Coordinates of C-alpha atoms and ligand atoms in Angstrom, one line a residue:
M1 CA 248.8 -21.8 -47.3
E2 CA 249.0 -22.0 -51.4
V3 CA 246.6 -24.1 -53.1
E4 CA 246.7 -24.8 -56.6
I5 CA 245.2 -27.4 -59.1
A6 CA 246.7 -28.6 -62.2
T7 CA 244.2 -30.0 -64.7
I8 CA 246.2 -32.2 -66.6
G9 CA 244.1 -34.5 -68.7
G10 CA 240.2 -35.1 -69.2
Y11 CA 239.4 -31.4 -69.3
E12 CA 238.8 -31.5 -73.1
A13 CA 237.2 -35.0 -73.6
V14 CA 236.2 -38.0 -71.2
G15 CA 239.4 -40.2 -71.0
R16 CA 243.0 -39.9 -69.7
Q17 CA 241.7 -38.2 -66.7
M18 CA 244.4 -36.7 -64.4
T19 CA 244.4 -33.8 -61.9
A20 CA 247.1 -32.8 -59.5
V21 CA 246.4 -30.5 -56.1
R22 CA 249.0 -28.8 -54.5
A23 CA 248.7 -27.8 -50.8
G24 CA 251.9 -25.8 -49.6
D25 CA 254.9 -28.4 -50.4
D26 CA 252.5 -31.6 -50.9
V27 CA 251.2 -32.8 -54.2
V28 CA 248.4 -35.3 -54.8
I29 CA 247.6 -36.6 -58.2
F30 CA 244.2 -37.8 -58.9
D31 CA 243.8 -40.5 -61.6
M32 CA 246.0 -41.2 -64.4
G33 CA 243.8 -42.5 -67.2
L34 CA 244.0 -43.6 -70.8
N35 CA 241.8 -42.6 -73.6
L36 CA 241.2 -46.0 -75.4
S37 CA 239.4 -44.6 -78.3
K38 CA 242.9 -42.6 -79.6
V39 CA 244.4 -46.2 -79.3
L40 CA 241.7 -48.2 -81.0
I41 CA 241.7 -45.8 -84.0
H42 CA 245.0 -46.9 -85.0
D43 CA 245.2 -50.6 -86.2
N44 CA 247.5 -52.7 -84.4
V45 CA 248.5 -50.5 -81.9
E46 CA 250.1 -52.5 -78.8
T47 CA 250.4 -49.8 -75.9
E48 CA 252.2 -52.4 -73.6
R49 CA 255.3 -51.6 -75.9
M50 CA 254.9 -48.0 -76.4
H51 CA 256.9 -45.1 -74.7
S52 CA 254.9 -42.5 -72.6
L53 CA 255.9 -39.6 -74.9
D54 CA 254.4 -41.3 -78.0
L55 CA 251.3 -42.0 -76.1
I56 CA 251.1 -38.5 -75.1
D57 CA 251.5 -37.2 -78.4
M58 CA 248.7 -39.7 -79.7
G59 CA 246.4 -38.0 -77.0
A60 CA 246.0 -41.4 -75.3
I61 CA 247.7 -40.7 -72.0
P62 CA 247.6 -37.3 -70.0
D63 CA 250.6 -34.9 -70.9
D64 CA 252.1 -34.6 -67.4
R65 CA 254.8 -32.4 -68.4
V66 CA 252.9 -29.6 -67.1
M67 CA 254.0 -31.1 -63.5
S68 CA 257.2 -29.5 -63.8
D69 CA 255.8 -26.4 -63.2
L70 CA 254.1 -27.4 -59.8
E71 CA 256.5 -26.8 -57.0
G72 CA 256.3 -29.5 -54.2
D73 CA 256.6 -33.1 -53.7
V74 CA 254.4 -35.7 -55.1
K75 CA 253.0 -37.5 -52.1
A76 CA 250.3 -39.9 -53.3
I77 CA 248.9 -40.9 -56.7
V78 CA 245.1 -41.8 -56.0
P79 CA 243.1 -43.5 -58.8
T80 CA 239.5 -43.4 -57.6
H81 CA 238.1 -46.4 -59.2
G82 CA 239.3 -49.0 -61.7
H83 CA 238.0 -48.0 -65.1
L84 CA 240.6 -47.6 -67.8
D85 CA 240.2 -43.9 -68.1
H86 CA 241.3 -43.3 -64.5
I87 CA 243.9 -46.0 -64.1
G88 CA 245.0 -47.0 -67.8
A89 CA 248.2 -44.5 -67.8
I90 CA 249.5 -45.6 -64.5
S91 CA 251.8 -48.0 -65.9
K92 CA 253.2 -45.5 -68.2
L93 CA 253.6 -42.4 -65.8
A94 CA 253.8 -43.6 -62.4
H95 CA 257.2 -44.4 -62.3
R96 CA 258.2 -40.7 -63.0
Y97 CA 257.1 -40.0 -59.4
D98 CA 258.5 -41.2 -56.2
A99 CA 255.3 -41.8 -54.3
P100 CA 252.8 -44.7 -53.4
I101 CA 249.6 -45.2 -55.5
V102 CA 246.9 -45.3 -53.0
A103 CA 243.5 -47.0 -54.0
T104 CA 240.6 -49.0 -52.6
P105 CA 241.3 -52.7 -52.5
F106 CA 239.7 -53.7 -55.7
T107 CA 241.2 -50.8 -57.7
I108 CA 244.9 -51.7 -56.3
E109 CA 244.2 -55.0 -57.7
L110 CA 243.2 -53.7 -61.0
V111 CA 246.4 -51.6 -61.2
K112 CA 248.5 -54.5 -60.1
Q113 CA 247.5 -56.4 -63.3
Q114 CA 248.0 -53.5 -65.4
I115 CA 251.5 -53.0 -64.0
K116 CA 252.3 -56.7 -64.7
G117 CA 251.1 -56.4 -68.3
E118 CA 253.3 -53.5 -69.1
E119 CA 256.5 -54.4 -71.1
K120 CA 258.1 -50.9 -71.4
F121 CA 258.6 -49.6 -67.9
G122 CA 259.1 -50.9 -64.5
V123 CA 256.7 -49.6 -62.2
Q124 CA 257.9 -49.9 -58.7
N125 CA 255.6 -47.5 -56.7
D126 CA 254.4 -48.6 -53.5
L127 CA 250.7 -49.9 -53.7
Q128 CA 248.8 -48.9 -50.6
K129 CA 245.2 -50.0 -50.1
M130 CA 243.0 -47.8 -48.3
E131 CA 239.2 -48.1 -47.7
A132 CA 236.4 -45.9 -48.1
G133 CA 235.9 -43.9 -44.8
E134 CA 239.5 -44.0 -43.9
T135 CA 242.1 -41.3 -43.9
M136 CA 245.8 -41.0 -44.4
Q137 CA 248.4 -38.1 -43.3
I138 CA 250.1 -36.5 -46.6
G139 CA 251.9 -33.8 -45.0
E140 CA 251.9 -31.8 -41.7
R141 CA 248.8 -30.2 -42.0
T142 CA 247.3 -32.1 -44.9
E143 CA 245.1 -35.3 -44.8
L144 CA 243.5 -37.4 -47.6
E145 CA 240.1 -39.2 -46.9
F146 CA 238.1 -41.6 -49.0
V147 CA 234.5 -41.1 -49.2
N148 CA 232.3 -43.9 -50.5
V149 CA 230.6 -43.1 -53.7
T150 CA 228.4 -45.4 -56.1
H151 CA 229.5 -45.9 -59.7
S152 CA 229.3 -48.7 -62.5
I153 CA 232.2 -50.4 -60.9
I154 CA 232.4 -51.7 -57.3
D155 CA 234.8 -50.0 -54.8
A156 CA 234.8 -46.4 -56.3
I157 CA 235.5 -43.4 -54.0
N158 CA 235.9 -39.4 -54.1
P159 CA 239.1 -38.9 -52.6
V160 CA 239.1 -35.6 -50.3
L161 CA 242.1 -33.5 -49.6
H162 CA 241.9 -31.7 -46.5
T163 CA 243.9 -28.5 -46.3
P164 CA 244.0 -25.5 -43.7
E165 CA 242.3 -23.6 -46.4
G166 CA 239.3 -26.2 -46.7
A167 CA 238.6 -29.5 -48.3
V168 CA 239.3 -30.2 -52.1
V169 CA 237.0 -32.7 -53.1
Y170 CA 237.6 -34.5 -56.3
G171 CA 234.1 -35.5 -57.4
L172 CA 235.0 -37.8 -60.5
D173 CA 232.6 -40.9 -61.4
K174 CA 229.5 -41.3 -59.5
R175 CA 225.7 -41.8 -59.4
M176 CA 223.8 -41.1 -56.3
D177 CA 222.7 -44.8 -55.6
H178 CA 220.8 -45.5 -52.2
T179 CA 220.0 -49.1 -53.2
P180 CA 223.0 -50.4 -54.9
V181 CA 223.1 -54.1 -55.8
L182 CA 226.5 -54.7 -54.6
G183 CA 228.6 -52.5 -51.9
D184 CA 227.3 -49.7 -49.5
P185 CA 225.3 -46.8 -50.6
I186 CA 226.6 -43.4 -51.3
D187 CA 227.9 -41.7 -48.2
M188 CA 225.9 -38.6 -48.7
K189 CA 226.0 -37.8 -44.9
R190 CA 229.7 -37.6 -45.0
F191 CA 229.6 -35.1 -48.0
R192 CA 227.1 -33.0 -46.1
E193 CA 229.4 -33.0 -42.9
I194 CA 232.8 -32.1 -45.0
G195 CA 230.3 -29.2 -46.6
R196 CA 230.1 -27.7 -43.0
E197 CA 232.9 -28.7 -40.8
G198 CA 236.1 -26.4 -40.4
E199 CA 236.8 -24.1 -43.3
G200 CA 234.1 -26.0 -45.6
V201 CA 234.9 -27.0 -48.9
L202 CA 237.4 -24.9 -50.8
C203 CA 237.0 -26.6 -54.2
Y204 CA 234.9 -29.3 -56.0
I205 CA 236.1 -30.7 -59.1
E206 CA 233.0 -32.4 -60.8
D207 CA 232.6 -34.9 -63.5
C208 CA 229.8 -33.5 -66.0
T209 CA 229.0 -36.6 -68.1
N210 CA 225.3 -36.4 -67.7
A211 CA 224.8 -32.7 -66.5
G212 CA 222.6 -32.3 -69.5
R213 CA 220.2 -35.0 -68.5
K214 CA 217.0 -34.0 -66.3
G215 CA 216.1 -35.5 -63.2
R216 CA 218.1 -38.2 -61.4
T217 CA 220.2 -41.2 -62.5
P218 CA 218.4 -44.3 -61.5
S219 CA 219.7 -46.8 -58.9
E220 CA 221.2 -50.0 -59.9
S221 CA 218.4 -51.7 -58.4
V222 CA 216.3 -50.2 -61.3
A223 CA 218.6 -51.8 -64.0
R224 CA 218.2 -55.1 -62.0
R225 CA 214.3 -55.1 -62.2
H226 CA 214.4 -54.2 -65.9
L227 CA 217.0 -56.8 -66.4
R228 CA 214.4 -59.4 -64.2
D229 CA 211.6 -58.3 -66.5
V230 CA 213.2 -59.0 -70.0
M231 CA 214.5 -62.1 -68.5
E232 CA 211.1 -63.4 -67.2
S233 CA 209.5 -62.5 -70.2
I234 CA 211.6 -64.9 -72.0
E235 CA 211.9 -67.6 -69.6
H236 CA 209.8 -70.3 -71.7
Y237 CA 212.0 -69.7 -74.9
D238 CA 213.6 -72.9 -75.7
G239 CA 216.5 -71.7 -77.9
G240 CA 219.7 -69.7 -77.1
I241 CA 219.7 -66.7 -75.3
V242 CA 223.0 -64.8 -74.9
A243 CA 223.8 -61.5 -72.5
T244 CA 226.4 -58.9 -72.7
T245 CA 227.4 -56.0 -70.3
F246 CA 230.5 -54.1 -69.2
S247 CA 232.9 -56.9 -67.6
S248 CA 233.8 -54.5 -64.7
H249 CA 230.2 -54.0 -64.0
I250 CA 230.1 -56.8 -61.4
A251 CA 226.7 -55.9 -59.8
R252 CA 225.3 -56.2 -63.4
V253 CA 227.2 -59.5 -63.8
K254 CA 226.0 -60.9 -60.6
S255 CA 222.2 -59.8 -61.4
L256 CA 222.9 -61.8 -65.0
V257 CA 224.1 -64.7 -63.2
E258 CA 221.2 -65.0 -60.7
F259 CA 218.4 -64.6 -63.2
A260 CA 220.2 -67.3 -65.5
E261 CA 219.6 -69.7 -62.7
D262 CA 216.0 -68.3 -62.0
I263 CA 215.0 -69.1 -65.4
G264 CA 216.5 -72.4 -65.5
R265 CA 219.7 -71.8 -67.4
Q266 CA 223.3 -72.2 -66.3
P267 CA 225.4 -68.9 -66.7
V268 CA 228.5 -68.9 -67.9
L269 CA 231.3 -66.1 -68.4
L270 CA 233.0 -66.0 -71.2
G271 CA 235.8 -63.5 -72.8
R272 CA 239.0 -62.2 -71.4
S273 CA 237.7 -59.2 -69.8
M274 CA 234.9 -61.3 -68.3
E275 CA 237.3 -63.8 -66.7
K276 CA 239.6 -60.8 -65.4
Y277 CA 237.2 -58.7 -63.7
S278 CA 234.8 -61.4 -62.3
G279 CA 237.6 -63.6 -61.1
T280 CA 239.3 -60.5 -59.4
A281 CA 235.9 -59.6 -57.7
E282 CA 235.4 -63.0 -56.3
R283 CA 238.8 -63.6 -55.4
L284 CA 238.8 -60.6 -53.3
D285 CA 235.2 -61.5 -52.0
F286 CA 233.3 -58.6 -53.3
V287 CA 231.0 -61.2 -54.7
D288 CA 229.7 -64.4 -53.9
F289 CA 229.1 -66.4 -57.2
P290 CA 227.8 -69.9 -57.5
D291 CA 230.7 -72.5 -56.8
D292 CA 230.2 -74.0 -60.2
L293 CA 230.2 -70.8 -62.3
G294 CA 232.4 -71.2 -65.3
M295 CA 234.8 -68.2 -66.5
Y296 CA 236.8 -68.7 -69.5
G297 CA 238.9 -66.2 -71.2
H298 CA 241.3 -68.0 -73.5
R299 CA 240.0 -68.6 -77.1
K300 CA 240.5 -72.4 -76.8
S301 CA 238.6 -72.8 -73.4
V302 CA 236.1 -70.6 -74.7
D303 CA 235.6 -72.5 -78.0
R304 CA 235.4 -75.5 -75.9
T305 CA 232.7 -74.4 -73.8
F306 CA 230.5 -73.4 -76.8
K307 CA 230.9 -76.8 -78.3
R308 CA 229.6 -78.0 -74.9
I309 CA 226.9 -75.9 -75.1
M310 CA 225.8 -76.8 -78.4
N311 CA 226.1 -80.6 -77.4
E312 CA 224.1 -80.2 -74.4
G313 CA 221.5 -77.7 -75.6
K314 CA 221.7 -73.8 -76.2
E315 CA 218.5 -73.7 -73.9
N316 CA 220.2 -74.9 -71.0
F317 CA 222.9 -72.1 -71.0
L318 CA 223.4 -68.2 -70.7
P319 CA 226.5 -67.5 -72.1
I320 CA 227.3 -63.9 -70.7
V321 CA 229.9 -62.5 -73.1
T322 CA 232.2 -59.5 -74.0
G323 CA 231.1 -57.3 -76.8
H324 CA 228.7 -54.8 -75.5
Q325 CA 230.1 -52.0 -77.7
G326 CA 230.6 -54.1 -80.7
E327 CA 234.5 -54.3 -80.5
P328 CA 235.5 -56.3 -83.3
R329 CA 237.6 -58.8 -81.2
A330 CA 235.1 -59.5 -78.4
M331 CA 233.1 -62.7 -77.9
L332 CA 229.6 -61.5 -79.2
T333 CA 231.0 -59.9 -82.2
R334 CA 232.9 -62.9 -83.2
M335 CA 229.5 -64.8 -82.5
G336 CA 227.9 -62.3 -84.8
R337 CA 230.4 -63.3 -87.6
G338 CA 229.9 -67.1 -87.1
E339 CA 233.4 -67.2 -85.8
T340 CA 232.6 -69.4 -82.7
P341 CA 230.8 -73.0 -82.6
Y342 CA 227.8 -71.3 -80.9
E343 CA 225.0 -71.2 -83.7
L344 CA 222.7 -68.6 -83.6
D345 CA 218.9 -69.5 -84.8
D346 CA 216.3 -67.6 -85.9
G347 CA 214.5 -66.1 -82.6
D348 CA 217.4 -66.4 -80.5
K349 CA 217.7 -63.7 -77.9
V350 CA 220.7 -61.2 -77.5
L351 CA 220.6 -59.0 -74.4
F352 CA 222.3 -55.7 -74.1
S353 CA 222.7 -54.8 -70.6
A354 CA 224.6 -51.7 -71.8
R355 CA 224.1 -48.3 -73.4
V356 CA 226.1 -47.5 -76.5
I357 CA 229.1 -45.1 -75.4
P358 CA 227.9 -42.4 -77.6
E359 CA 231.2 -41.9 -80.0
P360 CA 231.2 -42.5 -83.6
T361 CA 233.6 -45.5 -83.6
N362 CA 231.6 -47.4 -80.9
E363 CA 228.0 -46.4 -82.5
G364 CA 229.6 -47.9 -85.8
Q365 CA 231.0 -51.0 -84.2
R366 CA 227.8 -51.7 -82.4
Y367 CA 225.8 -51.3 -85.3
Q368 CA 227.6 -53.5 -87.3
S369 CA 227.7 -56.0 -84.6
E370 CA 223.8 -55.9 -84.2
K371 CA 223.5 -56.1 -87.9
L372 CA 225.6 -59.4 -88.2
L373 CA 223.6 -60.8 -85.0
G374 CA 220.4 -59.7 -87.1
M375 CA 221.1 -61.7 -90.1
Q376 CA 221.3 -64.8 -88.2
G377 CA 217.9 -64.2 -86.8
A378 CA 218.7 -62.7 -83.4
R379 CA 216.4 -60.7 -81.6
I380 CA 218.0 -57.9 -79.9
Y381 CA 217.1 -56.5 -76.4
D382 CA 218.6 -53.0 -76.2
D383 CA 219.4 -50.5 -73.3
I384 CA 219.0 -52.8 -70.3
H385 CA 221.1 -50.4 -68.3
V386 CA 221.4 -47.1 -66.0
S387 CA 224.4 -44.6 -66.2
G388 CA 227.0 -44.7 -63.5
H389 CA 227.1 -40.6 -63.6
L390 CA 224.9 -38.0 -62.0
R391 CA 222.4 -36.3 -63.6
E392 CA 221.1 -32.7 -63.1
E393 CA 219.4 -33.4 -59.9
G394 CA 222.3 -35.4 -58.5
H395 CA 224.8 -32.5 -59.5
Y396 CA 222.3 -30.0 -57.5
E397 CA 222.1 -32.1 -54.3
M398 CA 226.1 -32.4 -54.4
L399 CA 226.6 -28.5 -54.6
Q400 CA 223.9 -28.1 -51.9
A401 CA 225.8 -31.0 -50.0
L402 CA 229.2 -29.5 -50.5
Q403 CA 228.7 -25.6 -50.7
P404 CA 232.1 -25.4 -52.4
Q405 CA 233.7 -21.9 -52.5
H406 CA 235.2 -22.7 -56.2
V407 CA 234.2 -25.4 -58.8
I408 CA 236.0 -27.0 -61.6
P409 CA 233.8 -28.8 -64.3
A410 CA 235.8 -31.9 -65.6
H411 CA 235.6 -35.3 -67.5
Q412 CA 234.1 -33.6 -70.5
S413 CA 234.5 -31.7 -73.7
L414 CA 233.8 -27.8 -73.7
K415 CA 230.3 -28.6 -74.9
G416 CA 229.9 -31.6 -72.2
F417 CA 230.5 -28.6 -69.9
A418 CA 228.0 -26.2 -70.9
P419 CA 224.8 -27.6 -69.2
Y420 CA 226.8 -28.1 -65.8
V421 CA 228.1 -24.4 -66.2
D422 CA 224.5 -23.3 -66.5
L423 CA 223.5 -25.4 -63.3
A424 CA 226.4 -23.9 -61.3
E425 CA 225.7 -20.3 -62.5
N426 CA 222.2 -20.9 -61.5
Q427 CA 223.3 -21.5 -57.9
G428 CA 225.3 -18.5 -57.8
Y429 CA 228.7 -19.6 -59.1
K430 CA 230.0 -17.3 -61.9
V431 CA 232.6 -18.3 -64.8
G432 CA 235.9 -16.7 -64.2
R433 CA 235.2 -15.8 -60.6
D434 CA 234.5 -19.1 -58.8
L435 CA 233.6 -21.5 -61.7
H436 CA 236.7 -22.4 -63.6
V437 CA 236.2 -23.5 -67.0
T438 CA 239.5 -24.9 -68.0
R439 CA 241.5 -27.0 -70.6
N440 CA 244.1 -29.7 -70.3
G441 CA 247.7 -28.5 -68.9
N442 CA 246.4 -25.4 -67.1
M443 CA 246.9 -24.3 -63.7
I444 CA 244.2 -22.7 -61.2
Q445 CA 245.6 -21.0 -58.0
L446 CA 243.0 -21.0 -55.4
T447 CA 244.8 -19.5 -52.3
E448 CA 247.9 -17.5 -51.9
Ligands
ZN501 ZN1 234.1 -44.7 -64.2

């Protein structure tokens, strides 16, 4: 059977991930993501109303025109998890394919919300839920399997396409977490089985994000301990404490909520995306928040809550807000600019349970936000965080587990591929032979 990989997006920079695998006449698409930084760099761009081709020209969504060179029918569109760089282009591209969108329940719910917000295209694709550990027939001789992985968002999987030539493992976005705060540990047992059963692994497509960092990415339980240490150290502070993190990072939000109560403060979630992700996770029973946990997204209800906090005493609350990257319209940035009823005083604490995404726009905005908060006297606690991506030893362990015939580095720029290429070559792979360093819009034929 012919097996071919189309590397459509995310092979020149992080963002707008999209890869298609053809096995015989059947094609499966993995991810359809958005590169948000290409959107935000323009003022007042509203992607909801934009046409796909304009967004492709901006570099914001994958240029899927290469799909017309791929013979066969698309049988499924499979986003691996709910981060925007993996699902953000579905509302702009999925309607071009007569295929269902297949994903885990939390991811499907986020896809559904995204499609609802789309104003240009009517996306009618079927939405099919599939849990980690389940399989689905794709063609007569091909099957799709979801393997549970751990990442900075819940319900993440690595999809595997089983073909008569071996398995194609799409390995984007995971860390090896054996003690996650929410959800199950990564299913390394299943990866090892896939590496040894039948024809083994034909191809492994890997996220190279932290390949240049030594050692292993710590578990979420380490970030949780770090957070507990910080919060206990300020337990007796009798002024304002404010925290921010990735809204989609439900495990982290859960830790913040729990520790707020431990130090005698009432947690409250503020900001549109805080309300969206935590509300969704709670509704789908992925997390058990206290019954009286307030979540407010709309400007008016947020400001009303801030007023209440000021009236009842800042020392009784922990607002958990958006703005960990210094996004100009996010809640923490507005607090820094003094645009909310919440008044910061000398010595008040601001906790960033996040790391700055190393990109000039984020770095600049975050710098500005911290300066503004600092000018009001706030003390900053930074980097209370662990990454969601594998480091060097995680990558090594994955290669050991899967023993793939071919490897394709992804989810990075050429510069970002380099440390992974080094590691893979040290494991016996060779660029140009079985280690395929590629760009957006290429085809790699693996078997004939
Ligand atoms: Zn991700």
